[in-house]
């Protein structure tokens, strides 16, 4: 069975795909509609983003299970201080009171994105807002890498898992975008549930070796990721055996051998999150299928300079 | 007489304006409609751009008098090689055959903008294309810094000068944007002609000290700029005496004293082109009125981190 949404991410000899990470986090607020719009407007039709459920069961696009203090401001325009409330404890309407248009430059996280435009009155989007955008005629070539963010507190709750996957699929199917969506997660149990409920949607397996450090300010997903200690060279096989279509390793984890093995197994190799020029060059040299980046323009520049493409004509 | 378009660029104690240079050259192709759209979309409503006349007398938005080889590709997708044709030797229709969506990474100029998105089928816009965009209801707060690029070959031709200024003014007046446009140039004779034909449009005087180097790949305008050797400290007086509303010095030329003097004279101080973090910080410390930058998001980040604004509410 050939999945069009898998082929949309597959590279070639002179083709490495570019995937906008949370839209284009280096340029615009992450997981915002304006960020998705920008990425599509520059000819990068592959979008990665994160989905979490609100208390009233609305799939929204945001990265962390808690409102992320360095990017969430309250109604008074102040970045959150103290305990970050859980997304799942708030209704969609309550979450709309927060503004995600700026970064707190006092935090290590904020300092990572010195070029990001700063806006006001930017709100957490619903998953369906993005799905509707993708359905616009001018975005007919766009494809989605939809990350389901598994709640670590509920990682072993099968009822939650079923209902989360079901709720997300309702939106994807309701907007007719099943053939343009990949389901993507660090949580292999959740991906198994995706396959059970939606055999027609390919799955994408995020991995990160325990020895490689997380970027500052990121919500680690290592607790829900399998333990790969001692199995580094087997990961592509594990993904294949689990029924995955994509292997999505942290870029620092891959080697020429592991990329070659994954490709031999028919997997798409999609690396994240590649922002530094030397890392971009290395990933292009390795001919990964696709590069997930906060700076899609920067990766385009690298490919353009090499006479390579990121899209087929 | 108070000009609204002058006040739109004036800073304050906690207010330094941000002006998108050629749109946002660090992010998107320079002097392109997609670049202007982006800059407006991030809440930066002040745009700087360059106007040149075609052979059939159409004001178009492009920086150099010759098609700029590092940014112009022919119908076969190749960057120009050999002699660059003059804009004034080509009709608007001929110029539309060139694509300005990418940078040639083999050139020093191309290497200056490593994050610029690379696009295809991007065309040189007409001045009226931008004026029409500014007239859209959502851009009601936008103001234009319209640079008239004086042809060095015709610098002393008064007939050319009259007709160039007249043709540009026809577009500005025809779209009803006189009160939202500043006329901006390195050529003080041309600015005198602007004042003669359009006393209702304020003028902006670009200056660059001969001892400060041009950025790589730029078309120097020093030949049409007055010679400021030995008159460095007098420049604000010279601008004021010439009837200028803005003094637009190269950022490396200004000092605390010259900024203070210019402000005392009632001039707006608008510095260009400020891209490096330490230079942005210095210009903010000096409380220039406005910063012209290829990276508007970067300047927003600096101001946001300092609790400062770039727009009044």
Coordinates of C-alpha atoms in Angstrom, one line a residue:
Chain A
X1 CA 0.0 0.0 0.0
X2 CA 1.5 3.3 -1.1
X3 CA 0.7 6.3 1.1
X4 CA 0.8 9.7 -0.7
X5 CA 1.7 11.4 2.6
X6 CA 4.7 9.1 2.9
X7 CA 6.0 9.8 -0.6
X8 CA 5.5 13.6 0.1
X9 CA 8.3 13.3 2.7
X10 CA 10.6 11.0 0.7
X11 CA 13.9 12.5 -0.6
X12 CA 16.1 11.5 -3.5
X13 CA 19.5 12.0 -5.0
X14 CA 19.2 15.7 -5.3
X15 CA 16.2 16.1 -3.1
X16 CA 16.0 16.6 0.6
X17 CA 12.7 17.7 2.0
X18 CA 12.3 20.6 4.4
X19 CA 9.7 20.4 7.2
X20 CA 8.8 23.5 9.2
X21 CA 9.2 22.7 12.9
X22 CA 6.2 24.0 14.8
X23 CA 5.7 26.3 11.8
X24 CA 9.0 28.1 11.7
X25 CA 10.0 28.6 15.3
X26 CA 13.1 30.6 14.5
X27 CA 11.1 33.2 12.6
X28 CA 7.7 33.3 14.1
X29 CA 6.0 32.2 17.3
X30 CA 5.9 28.4 17.5
X31 CA 2.7 26.5 16.8
X32 CA 0.9 29.6 15.6
X33 CA -1.3 30.1 12.6
X34 CA 0.9 33.0 11.4
X35 CA 3.9 30.6 11.6
X36 CA 2.2 27.9 9.5
X37 CA 1.1 30.5 7.0
X38 CA 4.7 31.8 6.7
X39 CA 6.1 28.3 6.1
X40 CA 3.6 27.5 3.5
X41 CA 4.1 30.9 1.8
X42 CA 7.9 30.2 1.3
X43 CA 7.2 26.9 -0.6
X44 CA 7.7 24.6 2.3
X45 CA 4.4 22.6 2.4
X46 CA 5.5 20.1 5.1
X47 CA 4.5 21.1 8.6
X48 CA 5.3 19.5 11.9
X49 CA 3.3 20.5 15.0
X50 CA 2.0 19.2 18.3
X51 CA -1.4 18.3 19.5
X52 CA -2.7 18.2 23.1
X53 CA -6.3 17.9 24.4
X54 CA -8.0 20.6 26.5
X55 CA -10.3 19.9 29.5
X56 CA -13.3 20.2 27.1
X57 CA -11.7 17.7 24.8
X58 CA -10.6 20.1 22.0
X59 CA -7.4 19.1 20.2
X60 CA -5.2 22.2 20.3
X61 CA -1.8 22.9 18.8
X62 CA 0.8 23.5 21.5
X63 CA 3.9 21.7 22.5
X64 CA 3.9 21.0 26.2
X65 CA 1.3 19.4 28.5
X66 CA 1.6 22.5 30.6
X67 CA 1.3 26.1 29.4
X68 CA 4.9 26.9 28.6
X69 CA 5.9 29.9 30.8
X70 CA 8.6 31.3 28.3
X71 CA 5.9 31.6 25.6
X72 CA 2.6 32.1 27.4
X73 CA 1.6 35.6 28.7
X74 CA -1.5 36.2 30.7
X75 CA -4.3 38.8 30.1
X76 CA -2.0 41.4 31.7
X77 CA 0.8 40.6 29.2
X78 CA 3.0 39.0 31.9
X79 CA 4.8 35.8 31.2
X80 CA 3.6 33.0 33.5
X81 CA 5.3 32.7 36.9
X82 CA 5.1 29.8 39.4
X83 CA 3.4 26.6 38.5
X84 CA 2.4 26.1 34.9
X85 CA -1.2 25.0 34.6
X86 CA -1.9 21.8 32.6
X87 CA -3.5 22.3 29.2
X88 CA -5.9 19.4 30.1
X89 CA -7.1 21.3 33.2
X90 CA -8.3 24.3 31.1
X91 CA -11.1 24.7 28.6
X92 CA -10.4 25.9 25.1
X93 CA -12.0 29.3 26.1
X94 CA -9.7 29.6 29.1
X95 CA -6.6 28.9 27.0
X96 CA -7.7 31.6 24.5
X97 CA -7.0 34.2 27.2
X98 CA -3.3 33.6 26.9
X99 CA -1.1 35.2 24.3
X100 CA 1.6 33.1 22.6
X101 CA 3.1 35.9 20.4
X102 CA 6.3 36.5 22.3
X103 CA 9.3 34.8 23.9
X104 CA 10.6 35.6 27.4
X105 CA 14.2 36.7 26.8
X106 CA 15.0 36.1 30.4
X107 CA 14.7 32.4 29.9
X108 CA 17.2 29.9 28.4
X109 CA 14.4 28.9 26.1
X110 CA 13.7 32.4 24.9
X111 CA 17.4 33.1 24.2
X112 CA 17.5 30.2 21.7
X113 CA 15.4 32.1 19.1
X114 CA 17.0 35.6 18.8
X115 CA 15.3 36.4 15.4
X116 CA 11.8 35.4 16.2
X117 CA 9.2 38.1 15.4
X118 CA 7.3 39.3 18.5
X119 CA 3.6 39.7 18.2
X120 CA 0.6 40.4 20.4
X121 CA -2.8 38.8 20.5
X122 CA -1.6 35.5 19.1
X123 CA -3.7 32.6 20.3
X124 CA -3.3 28.8 20.7
X125 CA -4.9 27.4 17.5
X126 CA -7.3 24.5 17.4
X127 CA -6.2 21.5 15.3
X128 CA -9.1 22.2 13.0
X129 CA -7.9 25.7 12.3
X130 CA -4.7 24.3 10.7
X131 CA -6.7 21.5 9.0
X132 CA -9.0 24.1 7.4
X133 CA -5.9 26.1 6.2
X134 CA -4.5 23.0 4.6
X135 CA -7.8 22.5 2.8
X136 CA -7.5 25.9 1.1
X137 CA -7.0 25.5 -2.6
X138 CA -3.6 27.1 -2.6
X139 CA -2.3 24.6 -0.1
X140 CA -3.2 21.5 -2.1
X141 CA 0.4 20.2 -1.9
X142 CA 0.7 20.5 1.9
X143 CA 1.2 17.5 4.2
X144 CA 1.1 17.3 8.0
X145 CA 3.3 15.6 10.5
X146 CA 0.9 15.6 13.4
X147 CA 2.6 14.9 16.7
X148 CA 0.4 13.4 19.4
X149 CA 1.8 14.6 22.7
X150 CA 1.4 11.8 25.2
X151 CA 0.7 12.9 28.7
X152 CA 3.4 11.3 30.9
X153 CA 0.9 11.2 33.8
X154 CA -1.5 9.1 31.7
X155 CA 1.1 7.1 29.7
X156 CA -0.3 3.8 30.9
X157 CA -4.0 4.7 30.8
X158 CA -5.4 2.8 27.8
X159 CA -8.8 4.5 28.0
X160 CA -7.1 8.0 27.8
X161 CA -5.0 6.7 24.9
X162 CA -8.0 5.4 23.0
X163 CA -10.0 8.6 23.5
X164 CA -7.1 10.9 22.6
X165 CA -6.4 9.1 19.4
X166 CA -10.1 8.9 18.5
X167 CA -10.6 12.6 19.1
X168 CA -7.7 13.6 16.9
X169 CA -8.8 11.3 14.2
X170 CA -12.3 12.7 14.3
X171 CA -10.8 16.1 13.3
X172 CA -8.5 14.7 10.6
X173 CA -11.2 12.5 9.0
X174 CA -13.8 15.3 9.4
X175 CA -11.8 17.6 7.3
X176 CA -11.0 14.9 4.7
X177 CA -7.2 15.0 5.4
X178 CA -6.5 11.4 6.2
X179 CA -4.4 11.0 3.1
X180 CA -2.3 14.1 3.8
X181 CA -1.5 13.4 7.5
X182 CA 1.2 11.3 9.2
X183 CA 0.6 10.4 12.9
X184 CA 3.8 11.1 14.8
X185 CA 4.8 10.4 18.4
X186 CA 7.5 9.5 20.9
X187 CA 5.1 7.2 22.6
X188 CA 5.2 3.8 20.8
X189 CA 2.1 2.6 22.7
X190 CA 0.1 5.5 21.4
X191 CA 1.4 4.8 17.8
X192 CA 0.1 1.2 18.2
X193 CA -3.3 2.6 19.1
X194 CA -3.1 4.9 16.1
X195 CA -2.5 1.9 13.8
X196 CA -5.4 0.0 15.5
X197 CA -7.9 2.9 15.0
X198 CA -6.5 4.1 11.6
X199 CA -4.7 1.5 9.5
X200 CA -5.0 4.0 6.6
X201 CA -2.8 6.6 8.3
X202 CA 1.0 5.9 8.4
X203 CA 2.9 6.3 11.6
X204 CA 6.1 8.1 12.4
X205 CA 8.4 7.0 15.3
X206 CA 10.3 9.7 17.1
X207 CA 13.5 8.5 18.9
X208 CA 16.2 10.1 20.9
X209 CA 19.2 8.3 22.4
X210 CA 19.5 8.8 26.2
X211 CA 23.1 9.9 25.9
X212 CA 22.3 12.9 23.7
X213 CA 21.2 16.0 25.7
X214 CA 17.9 17.7 25.2
X215 CA 17.9 21.3 24.0
X216 CA 17.4 23.9 26.8
X217 CA 13.8 24.5 27.8
X218 CA 12.4 21.5 26.0
X219 CA 9.9 19.1 27.6
X220 CA 11.7 15.9 27.5
X221 CA 9.9 13.0 26.0
X222 CA 12.4 10.4 27.1
X223 CA 10.1 9.0 29.7
X224 CA 7.6 7.9 27.1
X225 CA 10.1 6.8 24.5
X226 CA 11.4 3.2 24.7
X227 CA 14.8 2.8 26.4
X228 CA 17.3 2.4 23.5
X229 CA 20.4 1.7 25.7
X230 CA 22.4 -1.0 24.0
X231 CA 20.1 -1.1 21.0
X232 CA 21.3 1.9 19.1
X233 CA 22.0 0.0 15.9
X234 CA 18.7 -1.8 16.0
X235 CA 16.4 1.2 16.1
X236 CA 15.5 1.2 12.4
X237 CA 14.6 -2.5 12.8
X238 CA 12.5 -1.8 15.9
X239 CA 10.6 1.0 14.0
X240 CA 10.0 -1.3 11.0
X241 CA 8.8 -4.1 13.2
X242 CA 6.5 -1.8 15.0
X243 CA 4.9 -0.9 11.7
X244 CA 6.3 2.5 11.3
X245 CA 6.6 4.3 7.9
X246 CA 9.0 7.1 9.2
X247 CA 11.9 6.9 11.5
X248 CA 12.4 10.4 13.1
X249 CA 15.6 10.4 15.1
X250 CA 17.2 13.3 16.9
X251 CA 19.7 14.5 14.2
X252 CA 22.8 13.9 16.4
X253 CA 21.9 10.3 16.8
X254 CA 22.1 9.2 13.2
X255 CA 25.1 7.7 11.3
X256 CA 25.6 6.9 7.6
X257 CA 25.0 3.3 8.6
X258 CA 21.8 3.9 10.4
X259 CA 20.4 6.1 7.6
X260 CA 21.3 3.5 5.0
X261 CA 19.8 0.7 7.1
X262 CA 16.5 2.6 7.6
X263 CA 16.3 3.4 3.9
X264 CA 17.0 -0.3 3.0
X265 CA 14.0 -1.2 5.2
X266 CA 11.9 1.3 3.2
X267 CA 11.6 3.8 6.0
X268 CA 11.6 7.5 5.5
X269 CA 14.3 9.1 7.6
X270 CA 13.2 12.5 8.9
X271 CA 15.6 14.1 11.4
X272 CA 14.8 16.8 13.9
X273 CA 15.5 19.6 14.9
X274 CA 18.3 20.8 12.6
X275 CA 19.2 24.5 12.9
X276 CA 22.9 25.0 12.9
X277 CA 24.7 25.4 9.5
X278 CA 27.2 22.5 10.1
X279 CA 24.4 20.2 11.2
X280 CA 22.3 21.1 8.2
X281 CA 25.3 20.3 5.9
X282 CA 25.9 17.0 7.6
X283 CA 22.3 15.9 7.3
X284 CA 22.2 16.8 3.6
X285 CA 25.5 14.9 3.1
X286 CA 23.8 11.9 4.7
X287 CA 20.9 12.2 2.3
X288 CA 18.2 11.9 5.0
X289 CA 14.8 12.1 3.4
X290 CA 13.7 15.2 5.3
X291 CA 15.0 17.8 7.7
X292 CA 12.8 19.2 10.4
X293 CA 14.0 22.7 11.2
X294 CA 13.1 26.0 13.0
X295 CA 14.7 27.8 10.1
X296 CA 13.2 26.6 6.8
X297 CA 14.8 29.5 4.8
X298 CA 18.2 28.5 6.1
X299 CA 17.8 24.9 4.9
X300 CA 16.5 26.2 1.6
X301 CA 19.7 28.3 1.2
X302 CA 21.9 25.3 1.8
X303 CA 20.0 23.2 -0.7
X304 CA 19.8 26.0 -3.3
X305 CA 23.5 26.6 -3.1
X306 CA 24.1 22.9 -3.7
X307 CA 21.8 22.9 -6.7
X308 CA 19.4 20.6 -4.8
X309 CA 15.7 20.7 -4.4
X310 CA 13.3 20.4 -1.5
X311 CA 10.2 19.9 -3.6
X312 CA 9.5 18.1 -6.8
X313 CA 8.2 20.4 -9.6
Chain B
X1 CA 3.2 71.9 9.6
X2 CA 3.0 68.4 11.2
X3 CA 3.4 65.5 8.9
X4 CA 1.7 62.3 10.0
X5 CA 4.2 60.3 8.1
X6 CA 7.1 61.9 10.0
X7 CA 5.4 61.2 13.4
X8 CA 4.9 57.6 12.4
X9 CA 8.7 57.2 12.4
X10 CA 9.4 59.2 15.6
X11 CA 10.6 57.3 18.6
X12 CA 10.3 58.1 22.3
X13 CA 11.7 57.2 25.7
X14 CA 10.6 53.6 25.5
X15 CA 9.9 53.5 21.8
X16 CA 12.3 52.8 18.9
X17 CA 10.6 52.2 15.6
X18 CA 11.5 49.3 13.4
X19 CA 11.7 49.8 9.6
X20 CA 11.8 46.7 7.3
X21 CA 14.7 47.1 4.9
X22 CA 13.7 46.2 1.4
X23 CA 10.9 44.3 3.1
X24 CA 12.9 41.9 5.3
X25 CA 16.0 41.0 3.3
X26 CA 17.3 38.7 6.0
X27 CA 14.2 36.5 5.8
X28 CA 12.7 36.9 2.3
X29 CA 13.9 38.1 -1.1
X30 CA 14.5 41.8 -1.1
X31 CA 12.1 44.3 -2.6
X32 CA 9.5 41.6 -3.2
X33 CA 5.8 41.6 -2.4
X34 CA 6.1 38.5 -0.3
X35 CA 8.8 40.3 1.8
X36 CA 6.6 43.4 2.3
X37 CA 3.6 41.2 3.2
X38 CA 5.7 39.4 5.8
X39 CA 7.0 42.6 7.4
X40 CA 3.5 44.0 7.7
X41 CA 2.2 40.7 9.0
X42 CA 4.6 40.8 12.0
X43 CA 3.4 44.2 13.1
X44 CA 6.2 46.3 11.5
X45 CA 4.2 48.8 9.4
X46 CA 7.2 50.9 8.3
X47 CA 8.7 49.8 5.0
X48 CA 11.8 51.0 3.2
X49 CA 12.3 50.1 -0.5
X50 CA 13.9 51.4 -3.7
X51 CA 12.4 52.8 -6.9
X52 CA 14.0 52.9 -10.4
X53 CA 12.3 53.7 -13.7
X54 CA 12.1 51.1 -16.6
X55 CA 12.6 52.0 -20.2
X56 CA 8.8 52.4 -20.6
X57 CA 8.8 54.7 -17.6
X58 CA 7.3 52.4 -15.0
X59 CA 8.5 52.9 -11.5
X60 CA 9.6 49.5 -10.2
X61 CA 10.9 48.4 -6.9
X62 CA 14.5 47.2 -7.2
X63 CA 17.7 48.4 -5.6
X64 CA 20.3 48.8 -8.3
X65 CA 20.3 50.6 -11.6
X66 CA 21.4 47.4 -13.2
X67 CA 19.8 44.0 -12.7
X68 CA 21.7 42.7 -9.7
X69 CA 23.4 39.5 -10.8
X70 CA 23.4 37.8 -7.3
X71 CA 19.6 38.1 -7.1
X72 CA 18.4 38.0 -10.7
X73 CA 17.9 34.7 -12.6
X74 CA 17.0 34.5 -16.3
X75 CA 14.2 32.4 -17.8
X76 CA 16.4 29.3 -17.6
X77 CA 16.9 29.8 -13.9
X78 CA 20.5 30.9 -14.2
X79 CA 22.0 33.8 -12.2
X80 CA 23.1 36.5 -14.6
X81 CA 26.7 36.4 -15.8
X82 CA 28.7 39.0 -17.6
X83 CA 27.4 42.6 -17.9
X84 CA 24.3 43.4 -15.9
X85 CA 21.7 45.2 -18.1
X86 CA 20.4 48.5 -16.9
X87 CA 16.8 48.6 -15.6
X88 CA 16.3 51.7 -17.7
X89 CA 17.2 49.8 -20.8
X90 CA 14.4 47.2 -20.4
X91 CA 10.7 47.5 -20.5
X92 CA 8.6 46.4 -17.5
X93 CA 7.5 43.3 -19.5
X94 CA 11.1 42.4 -20.2
X95 CA 12.0 42.7 -16.5
X96 CA 9.2 40.4 -15.6
X97 CA 11.0 37.6 -17.3
X98 CA 13.6 37.6 -14.5
X99 CA 13.1 35.8 -11.2
X100 CA 14.3 37.5 -8.0
X101 CA 13.3 34.7 -5.6
X102 CA 16.8 33.4 -4.8
X103 CA 20.3 34.5 -3.9
X104 CA 23.5 33.3 -5.5
X105 CA 25.4 31.7 -2.7
X106 CA 28.6 31.8 -4.8
X107 CA 28.7 35.6 -4.3
X108 CA 29.8 37.7 -1.3
X109 CA 26.4 39.3 -1.5
X110 CA 24.5 36.0 -1.4
X111 CA 26.5 34.8 1.6
X112 CA 25.4 37.8 3.6
X113 CA 21.9 36.4 4.0
X114 CA 22.2 32.8 5.1
X115 CA 18.6 32.5 6.4
X116 CA 16.7 34.0 3.4
X117 CA 13.9 31.8 2.1
X118 CA 14.5 30.8 -1.5
X119 CA 11.5 31.0 -3.9
X120 CA 10.7 30.6 -7.5
X121 CA 8.7 32.8 -9.8
X122 CA 9.1 36.0 -7.8
X123 CA 9.0 39.1 -9.9
X124 CA 10.1 42.7 -9.6
X125 CA 7.1 44.6 -8.4
X126 CA 5.7 47.9 -9.7
X127 CA 5.6 50.7 -7.2
X128 CA 1.8 50.7 -7.5
X129 CA 1.7 47.1 -6.5
X130 CA 3.1 48.1 -3.1
X131 CA 1.0 51.2 -2.9
X132 CA -2.2 49.1 -3.5
X133 CA -1.1 46.7 -0.7
X134 CA -0.7 49.7 1.6
X135 CA -4.2 50.9 0.7
X136 CA -5.7 47.6 1.9
X137 CA -7.8 48.2 5.0
X138 CA -5.6 46.0 7.2
X139 CA -2.6 48.1 6.5
X140 CA -4.1 51.4 7.6
X141 CA -1.2 52.0 9.9
X142 CA 1.5 51.5 7.3
X143 CA 4.0 54.2 6.1
X144 CA 6.5 54.1 3.4
X145 CA 10.1 55.2 3.1
X146 CA 10.4 55.5 -0.7
X147 CA 14.0 55.7 -1.8
X148 CA 14.4 57.3 -5.2
X149 CA 17.6 55.7 -6.7
X150 CA 19.4 58.4 -8.6
X151 CA 21.1 57.1 -11.8
X152 CA 24.8 58.1 -11.4
X153 CA 25.0 58.4 -15.2
X154 CA 22.3 61.1 -15.2
X155 CA 23.1 62.7 -11.8
X156 CA 23.4 66.1 -13.4
X157 CA 20.5 65.9 -15.9
X158 CA 17.8 68.1 -14.6
X159 CA 15.2 67.0 -17.1
X160 CA 15.7 63.4 -16.1
X161 CA 15.5 64.4 -12.4
X162 CA 12.2 66.3 -13.0
X163 CA 10.6 63.5 -14.9
X164 CA 11.7 60.8 -12.5
X165 CA 10.3 62.6 -9.5
X166 CA 7.2 63.5 -11.4
X167 CA 6.6 59.9 -12.5
X168 CA 7.0 58.6 -8.9
X169 CA 4.7 61.3 -7.5
X170 CA 2.0 60.4 -10.0
X171 CA 1.8 56.9 -8.5
X172 CA 1.9 58.1 -4.9
X173 CA -0.7 60.8 -5.5
X174 CA -2.8 58.5 -7.8
X175 CA -3.1 56.0 -4.9
X176 CA -3.9 58.7 -2.4
X177 CA -0.8 57.9 -0.3
X178 CA 0.9 61.3 -0.1
X179 CA 0.3 61.6 3.6
X180 CA 1.8 58.1 4.2
X181 CA 5.0 58.5 2.2
X182 CA 8.5 59.9 2.9
X183 CA 10.7 60.7 -0.1
X184 CA 14.2 59.4 0.6
X185 CA 17.5 59.6 -1.3
X186 CA 21.2 59.9 -1.2
X187 CA 21.0 62.5 -3.9
X188 CA 20.4 65.9 -2.4
X189 CA 19.7 67.5 -5.7
X190 CA 16.9 65.0 -6.3
X191 CA 15.5 65.7 -2.9
X192 CA 15.5 69.4 -3.7
X193 CA 13.4 68.6 -6.8
X194 CA 11.1 66.5 -4.6
X195 CA 10.5 69.5 -2.3
X196 CA 9.9 71.7 -5.4
X197 CA 7.3 69.4 -6.9
X198 CA 5.8 68.1 -3.6
X199 CA 6.1 70.5 -0.7
X200 CA 3.5 68.4 1.1
X201 CA 5.8 65.3 1.2
X202 CA 8.6 65.4 3.7
X203 CA 12.1 64.4 2.6
X204 CA 14.7 62.1 4.1
X205 CA 18.4 62.5 3.7
X206 CA 20.6 59.5 3.4
X207 CA 24.3 60.0 4.4
X208 CA 27.4 57.8 4.7
X209 CA 30.8 59.0 5.8
X210 CA 33.5 58.2 3.2
X211 CA 35.7 56.6 5.8
X212 CA 33.1 53.9 6.6
X213 CA 33.2 50.9 4.3
X214 CA 30.2 49.8 2.2
X215 CA 28.7 46.3 2.9
X216 CA 29.9 43.7 0.3
X217 CA 27.9 43.6 -2.9
X218 CA 26.1 47.0 -2.4
X219 CA 25.8 49.5 -5.1
X220 CA 27.6 52.5 -3.5
X221 CA 25.8 55.7 -3.5
X222 CA 28.7 57.8 -2.4
X223 CA 29.2 59.3 -5.8
X224 CA 25.8 61.1 -5.6
X225 CA 26.0 61.9 -1.9
X226 CA 27.7 65.2 -0.9
X227 CA 31.3 64.9 0.2
X228 CA 31.2 65.1 4.0
X229 CA 34.9 65.1 4.6
X230 CA 35.7 67.5 7.4
X231 CA 32.0 68.2 8.0
X232 CA 31.0 65.2 10.0
X233 CA 29.7 67.1 13.0
X234 CA 27.7 69.5 10.7
X235 CA 25.7 66.9 8.9
X236 CA 22.5 67.3 11.0
X237 CA 22.7 71.1 10.3
X238 CA 23.2 70.5 6.6
X239 CA 20.1 68.2 6.5
X240 CA 18.1 70.7 8.4
X241 CA 19.2 73.6 6.2
X242 CA 18.3 71.5 3.1
X243 CA 14.8 71.2 4.4
X244 CA 15.0 67.6 5.5
X245 CA 12.6 66.0 8.0
X246 CA 14.7 62.8 8.5
X247 CA 18.4 62.3 8.8
X248 CA 19.2 58.7 7.7
X249 CA 22.9 58.0 8.5
X250 CA 24.7 54.8 8.1
X251 CA 24.6 53.4 11.6
X252 CA 28.3 53.3 12.1
X253 CA 28.5 57.0 11.5
X254 CA 26.4 58.2 14.4
X255 CA 27.5 59.3 17.9
X256 CA 25.6 60.3 21.0
X257 CA 26.3 63.9 20.1
X258 CA 25.2 63.8 16.5
X259 CA 21.9 62.0 17.5
X260 CA 21.3 64.6 20.2
X261 CA 22.0 67.5 17.8
X262 CA 19.7 66.1 15.1
X263 CA 16.9 65.6 17.6
X264 CA 17.4 69.1 18.9
X265 CA 17.0 70.3 15.4
X266 CA 13.7 68.4 15.2
X267 CA 14.9 65.8 12.8
X268 CA 13.9 62.2 13.0
X269 CA 17.1 60.0 13.2
X270 CA 16.6 56.8 11.2
X271 CA 19.7 54.6 11.0
X272 CA 20.5 51.9 8.4
X273 CA 21.1 49.0 8.0
X274 CA 21.4 47.5 11.5
X275 CA 21.6 43.7 11.6
X276 CA 24.1 42.6 14.2
X277 CA 23.0 42.2 17.8
X278 CA 25.7 44.5 19.2
X279 CA 24.8 47.2 16.7
X280 CA 21.1 46.9 17.4
X281 CA 21.8 47.3 21.1
X282 CA 24.0 50.3 20.6
X283 CA 21.4 52.0 18.4
X284 CA 18.7 51.4 21.0
X285 CA 21.0 52.8 23.7
X286 CA 21.4 55.9 21.6
X287 CA 17.6 56.2 21.3
X288 CA 17.6 56.8 17.6
X289 CA 14.1 57.3 16.4
X290 CA 14.0 54.3 14.1
X291 CA 16.2 51.3 13.0
X292 CA 16.2 50.1 9.4
X293 CA 17.0 46.4 9.4
X294 CA 17.0 43.3 7.3
X295 CA 15.9 41.4 10.4
X296 CA 12.8 43.1 11.9
X297 CA 12.1 40.1 14.2
X298 CA 15.6 40.4 15.6
X299 CA 15.1 44.1 16.5
X300 CA 11.7 43.3 17.9
X301 CA 13.3 40.7 20.2
X302 CA 15.8 43.2 21.5
X303 CA 13.1 45.8 22.2
X304 CA 10.7 43.2 23.7
X305 CA 13.4 42.0 26.1
X306 CA 14.0 45.6 27.2
X307 CA 10.3 46.2 27.8
X308 CA 10.3 48.7 25.0
X309 CA 7.9 49.2 22.1
X310 CA 8.3 49.7 18.3
X311 CA 4.7 50.8 17.8
X312 CA 2.3 53.0 19.8
X313 CA -0.9 51.2 20.8

